[in-house]
JSON list of C-alpha atoms and ligand atoms in Angstrom, two decimals:
[
{"chain": "A", "resi": 749, "resn": "SER", "atom": "CA", "xyz": [-55.39, 67.43, -202.56]},
{"chain": "A", "resi": 750, "resn": "GLU", "atom": "CA", "xyz": [-56.22, 63.89, -201.25]},
{"chain": "A", "resi": 751, "resn": "ARG", "atom": "CA", "xyz": [-59.21, 61.87, -200.37]},
{"chain": "A", "resi": 752, "resn": "THR", "atom": "CA", "xyz": [-59.99, 59.69, -197.26]},
{"chain": "A", "resi": 753, "resn": "LEU", "atom": "CA", "xyz": [-62.81, 57.54, -196.47]},
{"chain": "A", "resi": 754, "resn": "VAL", "atom": "CA", "xyz": [-64.60, 58.38, -193.23]},
{"chain": "A", "resi": 755, "resn": "LEU", "atom": "CA", "xyz": [-67.18, 56.16, -191.37]},
{"chain": "A", "resi": 756, "resn": "VAL", "atom": "CA", "xyz": [-69.33, 57.17, -188.26]},
{"chain": "A", "resi": 757, "resn": "LYS", "atom": "CA", "xyz": [-69.39, 53.58, -186.91]},
{"chain": "A", "resi": 758, "resn": "PRO", "atom": "CA", "xyz": [-72.59, 52.06, -185.36]},
{"chain": "A", "resi": 759, "resn": "ASP", "atom": "CA", "xyz": [-71.93, 53.64, -181.92]},
{"chain": "A", "resi": 760, "resn": "GLY", "atom": "CA", "xyz": [-71.28, 56.90, -183.24]},
{"chain": "A", "resi": 761, "resn": "VAL", "atom": "CA", "xyz": [-74.71, 56.88, -185.22]},
{"chain": "A", "resi": 762, "resn": "ALA", "atom": "CA", "xyz": [-76.81, 55.24, -182.36]},
{"chain": "A", "resi": 763, "resn": "ARG", "atom": "CA", "xyz": [-75.34, 58.23, -179.94]},
{"chain": "A", "resi": 764, "resn": "GLY", "atom": "CA", "xyz": [-76.35, 60.94, -182.28]},
{"chain": "A", "resi": 765, "resn": "LEU", "atom": "CA", "xyz": [-72.88, 62.11, -183.14]},
{"chain": "A", "resi": 766, "resn": "VAL", "atom": "CA", "xyz": [-73.06, 62.12, -186.97]},
{"chain": "A", "resi": 767, "resn": "GLY", "atom": "CA", "xyz": [-73.56, 65.96, -186.72]},
{"chain": "A", "resi": 768, "resn": "GLU", "atom": "CA", "xyz": [-70.47, 66.29, -184.62]},
{"chain": "A", "resi": 769, "resn": "VAL", "atom": "CA", "xyz": [-68.35, 64.45, -186.73]},
{"chain": "A", "resi": 770, "resn": "ILE", "atom": "CA", "xyz": [-69.59, 66.08, -189.84]},
{"chain": "A", "resi": 771, "resn": "SER", "atom": "CA", "xyz": [-69.25, 69.47, -188.36]},
{"chain": "A", "resi": 772, "resn": "ARG", "atom": "CA", "xyz": [-65.51, 69.14, -187.09]},
{"chain": "A", "resi": 773, "resn": "ILE", "atom": "CA", "xyz": [-64.73, 67.81, -190.79]},
{"chain": "A", "resi": 774, "resn": "GLU", "atom": "CA", "xyz": [-66.20, 70.81, -192.14]},
{"chain": "A", "resi": 775, "resn": "ARG", "atom": "CA", "xyz": [-64.70, 73.28, -189.60]},
{"chain": "A", "resi": 776, "resn": "LYS", "atom": "CA", "xyz": [-61.26, 71.73, -190.13]},
{"chain": "A", "resi": 777, "resn": "GLY", "atom": "CA", "xyz": [-61.65, 72.89, -193.82]},
{"chain": "A", "resi": 778, "resn": "LEU", "atom": "CA", "xyz": [-62.20, 69.52, -195.41]},
{"chain": "A", "resi": 779, "resn": "LYS", "atom": "CA", "xyz": [-64.76, 68.95, -198.07]},
{"chain": "A", "resi": 780, "resn": "LEU", "atom": "CA", "xyz": [-67.45, 66.39, -198.17]},
{"chain": "A", "resi": 781, "resn": "VAL", "atom": "CA", "xyz": [-67.56, 64.75, -201.67]},
{"chain": "A", "resi": 782, "resn": "ALA", "atom": "CA", "xyz": [-70.01, 61.91, -200.84]},
{"chain": "A", "resi": 783, "resn": "LEU", "atom": "CA", "xyz": [-72.18, 61.00, -197.80]},
{"chain": "A", "resi": 784, "resn": "GLU", "atom": "CA", "xyz": [-74.48, 58.32, -197.19]},
{"chain": "A", "resi": 785, "resn": "LEU", "atom": "CA", "xyz": [-76.24, 56.40, -194.24]},
{"chain": "A", "resi": 786, "resn": "ARG", "atom": "CA", "xyz": [-75.51, 52.71, -195.11]},
{"chain": "A", "resi": 787, "resn": "LYS", "atom": "CA", "xyz": [-76.37, 49.39, -193.86]},
{"chain": "A", "resi": 788, "resn": "VAL", "atom": "CA", "xyz": [-73.27, 47.30, -193.54]},
{"chain": "A", "resi": 789, "resn": "THR", "atom": "CA", "xyz": [-73.28, 43.69, -194.92]},
{"chain": "A", "resi": 790, "resn": "ARG", "atom": "CA", "xyz": [-70.97, 41.11, -193.39]},
{"chain": "A", "resi": 791, "resn": "GLU", "atom": "CA", "xyz": [-69.40, 40.84, -197.02]},
{"chain": "A", "resi": 792, "resn": "LEU", "atom": "CA", "xyz": [-68.48, 44.59, -197.05]},
{"chain": "A", "resi": 793, "resn": "ALA", "atom": "CA", "xyz": [-67.38, 44.45, -193.42]},
{"chain": "A", "resi": 794, "resn": "GLU", "atom": "CA", "xyz": [-65.06, 41.29, -194.19]},
{"chain": "A", "resi": 795, "resn": "GLN", "atom": "CA", "xyz": [-63.64, 43.27, -197.27]},
{"chain": "A", "resi": 796, "resn": "HIS", "atom": "CA", "xyz": [-63.19, 46.88, -195.31]},
{"chain": "A", "resi": 797, "resn": "TYR", "atom": "CA", "xyz": [-61.32, 45.12, -192.27]},
{"chain": "A", "resi": 798, "resn": "ALA", "atom": "CA", "xyz": [-59.48, 42.20, -194.56]},
{"chain": "A", "resi": 799, "resn": "GLU", "atom": "CA", "xyz": [-56.19, 43.29, -192.97]},
{"chain": "A", "resi": 800, "resn": "HIS", "atom": "CA", "xyz": [-57.52, 42.42, -189.60]},
{"chain": "A", "resi": 801, "resn": "ALA", "atom": "CA", "xyz": [-58.76, 38.80, -190.28]},
{"chain": "A", "resi": 802, "resn": "GLU", "atom": "CA", "xyz": [-56.23, 37.07, -188.35]},
{"chain": "A", "resi": 803, "resn": "ARG", "atom": "CA", "xyz": [-56.53, 39.35, -185.22]},
{"chain": "A", "resi": 804, "resn": "PRO", "atom": "CA", "xyz": [-58.43, 38.01, -182.22]},
{"chain": "A", "resi": 805, "resn": "PHE", "atom": "CA", "xyz": [-60.88, 40.94, -182.16]},
{"chain": "A", "resi": 806, "resn": "PHE", "atom": "CA", "xyz": [-61.94, 40.19, -185.85]},
{"chain": "A", "resi": 807, "resn": "GLY", "atom": "CA", "xyz": [-65.18, 38.35, -185.11]},
{"chain": "A", "resi": 808, "resn": "ASP", "atom": "CA", "xyz": [-66.21, 40.96, -182.58]},
{"chain": "A", "resi": 809, "resn": "LEU", "atom": "CA", "xyz": [-65.17, 43.86, -184.94]},
{"chain": "A", "resi": 810, "resn": "LEU", "atom": "CA", "xyz": [-67.55, 42.32, -187.78]},
{"chain": "A", "resi": 811, "resn": "GLU", "atom": "CA", "xyz": [-70.37, 41.80, -185.29]},
{"chain": "A", "resi": 812, "resn": "PHE", "atom": "CA", "xyz": [-69.92, 45.67, -184.14]},
{"chain": "A", "resi": 813, "resn": "ILE", "atom": "CA", "xyz": [-69.60, 47.15, -187.56]},
{"chain": "A", "resi": 814, "resn": "THR", "atom": "CA", "xyz": [-72.64, 45.26, -189.07]},
{"chain": "A", "resi": 815, "resn": "SER", "atom": "CA", "xyz": [-74.74, 45.95, -185.69]},
{"chain": "A", "resi": 816, "resn": "GLY", "atom": "CA", "xyz": [-76.48, 49.04, -187.08]},
{"chain": "A", "resi": 817, "resn": "PRO", "atom": "CA", "xyz": [-76.38, 51.61, -189.74]},
{"chain": "A", "resi": 818, "resn": "VAL", "atom": "CA", "xyz": [-73.14, 53.54, -190.52]},
{"chain": "A", "resi": 819, "resn": "VAL", "atom": "CA", "xyz": [-72.43, 56.97, -192.16]},
{"chain": "A", "resi": 820, "resn": "ALA", "atom": "CA", "xyz": [-69.96, 56.70, -194.97]},
{"chain": "A", "resi": 821, "resn": "ALA", "atom": "CA", "xyz": [-68.22, 59.80, -196.19]},
{"chain": "A", "resi": 822, "resn": "VAL", "atom": "CA", "xyz": [-65.51, 60.56, -198.81]},
{"chain": "A", "resi": 823, "resn": "VAL", "atom": "CA", "xyz": [-63.55, 63.54, -197.49]},
{"chain": "A", "resi": 824, "resn": "GLU", "atom": "CA", "xyz": [-61.29, 65.47, -199.54]},
{"chain": "A", "resi": 825, "resn": "GLY", "atom": "CA", "xyz": [-58.50, 68.27, -198.90]},
{"chain": "A", "resi": 826, "resn": "PRO", "atom": "CA", "xyz": [-54.88, 68.81, -198.60]},
{"chain": "A", "resi": 827, "resn": "ARG", "atom": "CA", "xyz": [-53.40, 65.81, -196.43]},
{"chain": "A", "resi": 828, "resn": "ALA", "atom": "CA", "xyz": [-56.99, 64.56, -195.89]},
{"chain": "A", "resi": 829, "resn": "VAL", "atom": "CA", "xyz": [-55.89, 61.23, -194.60]},
{"chain": "A", "resi": 830, "resn": "ALA", "atom": "CA", "xyz": [-53.63, 62.66, -191.90]},
{"chain": "A", "resi": 831, "resn": "ALA", "atom": "CA", "xyz": [-56.05, 65.57, -191.06]},
{"chain": "A", "resi": 832, "resn": "PHE", "atom": "CA", "xyz": [-59.04, 63.43, -190.46]},
{"chain": "A", "resi": 833, "resn": "ARG", "atom": "CA", "xyz": [-56.99, 60.90, -188.31]},
{"chain": "A", "resi": 834, "resn": "GLN", "atom": "CA", "xyz": [-55.81, 64.10, -186.33]},
{"chain": "A", "resi": 835, "resn": "LEU", "atom": "CA", "xyz": [-59.54, 64.82, -185.86]},
{"chain": "A", "resi": 836, "resn": "ALA", "atom": "CA", "xyz": [-60.27, 61.10, -184.76]},
{"chain": "A", "resi": 837, "resn": "GLY", "atom": "CA", "xyz": [-57.43, 60.68, -182.36]},
{"chain": "A", "resi": 838, "resn": "GLY", "atom": "CA", "xyz": [-55.88, 57.38, -181.59]},
{"chain": "A", "resi": 839, "resn": "THR", "atom": "CA", "xyz": [-57.35, 54.11, -181.66]},
{"chain": "A", "resi": 840, "resn": "ASP", "atom": "CA", "xyz": [-57.83, 53.67, -177.78]},
{"chain": "A", "resi": 841, "resn": "PRO", "atom": "CA", "xyz": [-60.00, 56.55, -176.84]},
{"chain": "A", "resi": 842, "resn": "VAL", "atom": "CA", "xyz": [-58.63, 56.65, -173.33]},
{"chain": "A", "resi": 843, "resn": "GLU", "atom": "CA", "xyz": [-55.03, 55.60, -173.57]},
{"chain": "A", "resi": 844, "resn": "LYS", "atom": "CA", "xyz": [-54.03, 57.03, -176.83]},
{"chain": "A", "resi": 845, "resn": "ALA", "atom": "CA", "xyz": [-56.74, 59.62, -178.11]},
{"chain": "A", "resi": 846, "resn": "THR", "atom": "CA", "xyz": [-56.44, 63.02, -176.38]},
{"chain": "A", "resi": 847, "resn": "PRO", "atom": "CA", "xyz": [-59.07, 65.43, -175.40]},
{"chain": "A", "resi": 848, "resn": "GLY", "atom": "CA", "xyz": [-60.07, 67.84, -178.31]},
{"chain": "A", "resi": 849, "resn": "THR", "atom": "CA", "xyz": [-60.30, 64.75, -180.66]},
{"chain": "A", "resi": 850, "resn": "LEU", "atom": "CA", "xyz": [-63.50, 62.82, -181.39]},
{"chain": "A", "resi": 851, "resn": "ARG", "atom": "CA", "xyz": [-62.49, 59.83, -179.73]},
{"chain": "A", "resi": 852, "resn": "GLY", "atom": "CA", "xyz": [-60.79, 61.58, -176.83]},
{"chain": "A", "resi": 853, "resn": "ASP", "atom": "CA", "xyz": [-63.93, 63.80, -176.31]},
{"chain": "A", "resi": 854, "resn": "PHE", "atom": "CA", "xyz": [-66.67, 60.89, -176.83]},
{"chain": "A", "resi": 855, "resn": "GLY", "atom": "CA", "xyz": [-65.06, 57.42, -176.53]},
{"chain": "A", "resi": 856, "resn": "LEU", "atom": "CA", "xyz": [-64.30, 55.07, -173.60]},
{"chain": "A", "resi": 857, "resn": "GLU", "atom": "CA", "xyz": [-63.39, 51.70, -175.34]},
{"chain": "A", "resi": 858, "resn": "THR", "atom": "CA", "xyz": [-61.21, 50.73, -178.31]},
{"chain": "A", "resi": 859, "resn": "GLN", "atom": "CA", "xyz": [-63.92, 48.73, -179.97]},
{"chain": "A", "resi": 860, "resn": "TYR", "atom": "CA", "xyz": [-66.51, 51.34, -179.69]},
{"chain": "A", "resi": 861, "resn": "ASN", "atom": "CA", "xyz": [-64.22, 54.18, -180.98]},
{"chain": "A", "resi": 862, "resn": "LEU", "atom": "CA", "xyz": [-66.74, 56.06, -183.06]},
{"chain": "A", "resi": 863, "resn": "VAL", "atom": "CA", "xyz": [-65.19, 56.74, -186.33]},
{"chain": "A", "resi": 864, "resn": "HIS", "atom": "CA", "xyz": [-62.88, 55.24, -188.97]},
{"chain": "A", "resi": 865, "resn": "GLY", "atom": "CA", "xyz": [-60.45, 57.06, -191.17]},
{"chain": "A", "resi": 866, "resn": "SER", "atom": "CA", "xyz": [-58.16, 55.45, -193.92]},
{"chain": "A", "resi": 867, "resn": "ASP", "atom": "CA", "xyz": [-54.65, 55.08, -192.60]},
{"chain": "A", "resi": 868, "resn": "SER", "atom": "CA", "xyz": [-52.82, 56.06, -195.83]},
{"chain": "A", "resi": 869, "resn": "ALA", "atom": "CA", "xyz": [-53.47, 57.37, -199.41]},
{"chain": "A", "resi": 870, "resn": "GLU", "atom": "CA", "xyz": [-53.47, 53.77, -200.75]},
{"chain": "A", "resi": 871, "resn": "SER", "atom": "CA", "xyz": [-55.83, 52.33, -198.13]},
{"chain": "A", "resi": 872, "resn": "ALA", "atom": "CA", "xyz": [-58.12, 55.14, -199.09]},
{"chain": "A", "resi": 873, "resn": "LYS", "atom": "CA", "xyz": [-58.24, 54.51, -202.60]},
{"chain": "A", "resi": 874, "resn": "ARG", "atom": "CA", "xyz": [-58.91, 50.91, -201.80]},
{"chain": "A", "resi": 875, "resn": "GLU", "atom": "CA", "xyz": [-61.84, 51.89, -199.25]},
{"chain": "A", "resi": 876, "resn": "ILE", "atom": "CA", "xyz": [-63.19, 54.32, -201.36]},
{"chain": "A", "resi": 877, "resn": "ASP", "atom": "CA", "xyz": [-63.54, 51.81, -204.40]},
{"chain": "A", "resi": 878, "resn": "LEU", "atom": "CA", "xyz": [-64.94, 49.41, -201.91]},
{"chain": "A", "resi": 879, "resn": "TRP", "atom": "CA", "xyz": [-67.53, 51.77, -200.49]},
{"chain": "A", "resi": 880, "resn": "PHE", "atom": "CA", "xyz": [-68.41, 54.01, -203.15]},
{"chain": "A", "resi": 881, "resn": "ALA", "atom": "CA", "xyz": [-67.70, 52.10, -206.46]},
{"chain": "A", "resi": 882, "resn": "GLY", "atom": "CA", "xyz": [-67.35, 54.73, -209.46]},
{"chain": "A", "resi": 883, "resn": "LEU", "atom": "CA", "xyz": [-66.61, 57.72, -207.62]},
{"chain": "B", "resi": 333, "resn": "ATP", "atom": "P1", "xyz": [-59.98, 52.33, -188.10]},
{"chain": "B", "resi": 333, "resn": "ATP", "atom": "O1", "xyz": [-59.34, 51.31, -188.86]},
{"chain": "B", "resi": 333, "resn": "ATP", "atom": "O2", "xyz": [-61.48, 52.05, -187.57]},
{"chain": "B", "resi": 333, "resn": "ATP", "atom": "O3", "xyz": [-59.97, 53.70, -188.42]},
{"chain": "B", "resi": 333, "resn": "ATP", "atom": "P2", "xyz": [-57.65, 52.41, -186.38]},
{"chain": "B", "resi": 333, "resn": "ATP", "atom": "O4", "xyz": [-56.82, 52.50, -187.56]},
{"chain": "B", "resi": 333, "resn": "ATP", "atom": "O5", "xyz": [-57.26, 53.45, -185.46]},
{"chain": "B", "resi": 333, "resn": "ATP", "atom": "O6", "xyz": [-59.17, 52.35, -186.58]},
{"chain": "B", "resi": 333, "resn": "ATP", "atom": "P3", "xyz": [-56.95, 49.67, -186.27]},
{"chain": "B", "resi": 333, "resn": "ATP", "atom": "O7", "xyz": [-55.87, 49.17, -185.65]},
{"chain": "B", "resi": 333, "resn": "ATP", "atom": "O8", "xyz": [-56.90, 49.70, -187.80]},
{"chain": "B", "resi": 333, "resn": "ATP", "atom": "O9", "xyz": [-57.40, 50.98, -185.67]},
{"chain": "B", "resi": 333, "resn": "ATP", "atom": "O10", "xyz": [-58.24, 48.64, -185.86]},
{"chain": "B", "resi": 333, "resn": "ATP", "atom": "C1", "xyz": [-59.45, 48.83, -186.54]},
{"chain": "B", "resi": 333, "resn": "ATP", "atom": "C2", "xyz": [-60.50, 48.76, -185.51]},
{"chain": "B", "resi": 333, "resn": "ATP", "atom": "O11", "xyz": [-60.58, 47.50, -185.04]},
{"chain": "B", "resi": 333, "resn": "ATP", "atom": "C3", "xyz": [-60.52, 49.77, -184.45]},
{"chain": "B", "resi": 333, "resn": "ATP", "atom": "O12", "xyz": [-60.93, 51.10, -184.77]},
{"chain": "B", "resi": 333, "resn": "ATP", "atom": "C4", "xyz": [-61.21, 49.27, -183.42]},
{"chain": "B", "resi": 333, "resn": "ATP", "atom": "O13", "xyz": [-62.76, 49.56, -183.49]},
{"chain": "B", "resi": 333, "resn": "ATP", "atom": "C5", "xyz": [-61.21, 47.78, -183.50]},
{"chain": "B", "resi": 333, "resn": "ATP", "atom": "N1", "xyz": [-59.82, 47.51, -182.62]},
{"chain": "B", "resi": 333, "resn": "ATP", "atom": "C6", "xyz": [-58.70, 47.53, -182.74]},
{"chain": "B", "resi": 333, "resn": "ATP", "atom": "N2", "xyz": [-58.03, 46.89, -181.85]},
{"chain": "B", "resi": 333, "resn": "ATP", "atom": "C7", "xyz": [-58.80, 46.38, -180.89]},
{"chain": "B", "resi": 333, "resn": "ATP", "atom": "C8", "xyz": [-58.87, 45.67, -179.81]},
{"chain": "B", "resi": 333, "resn": "ATP", "atom": "N3", "xyz": [-57.68, 45.45, -179.20]},
{"chain": "B", "resi": 333, "resn": "ATP", "atom": "N4", "xyz": [-59.98, 45.22, -179.20]},
{"chain": "B", "resi": 333, "resn": "ATP", "atom": "C9", "xyz": [-61.28, 45.54, -179.71]},
{"chain": "B", "resi": 333, "resn": "ATP", "atom": "N5", "xyz": [-61.27, 46.14, -180.87]},
{"chain": "B", "resi": 333, "resn": "ATP", "atom": "C10", "xyz": [-60.35, 46.53, -181.51]}
]
């Protein structure tokens, strides 16, 4: 079994899609082991997205992710990292995510793509330590 960090980003929370995201995680057979509505400080956002620090969209990304509360969750199950990324769909909700995925069903723009899921077991460990120290 494996763990992954899931975020419902500020757009997903504002649009009332928290239940939809959690419902799909549960229906897939994954288990919630932590769940919290969180205000994101600039410091946490910078650490979470440190790998994107040199990207042109970094400033906008920090602005967006700190613009309102997010729901942070630790999700567990067999191949949890890949399983949640399958539920999320590709980064671009129109060009990459397919219908049936969260982004494919509910997203229009790459920045406002509703959810985050760790991209590897190593990232998951780093992100879970960052968001849920001591879990
Ligand atoms: P996440 O890390 O949020 O799960 P991801 O792994 O699908 O998303 P990354 O390439 O890691 O995508 O990008 C992180 C986030 O940065 C994206 O989810 C999106 O919100 C934002 N982003 C990525 N590319 C762009 C872009 N070209 N323009 C605006 N925002 C972008």
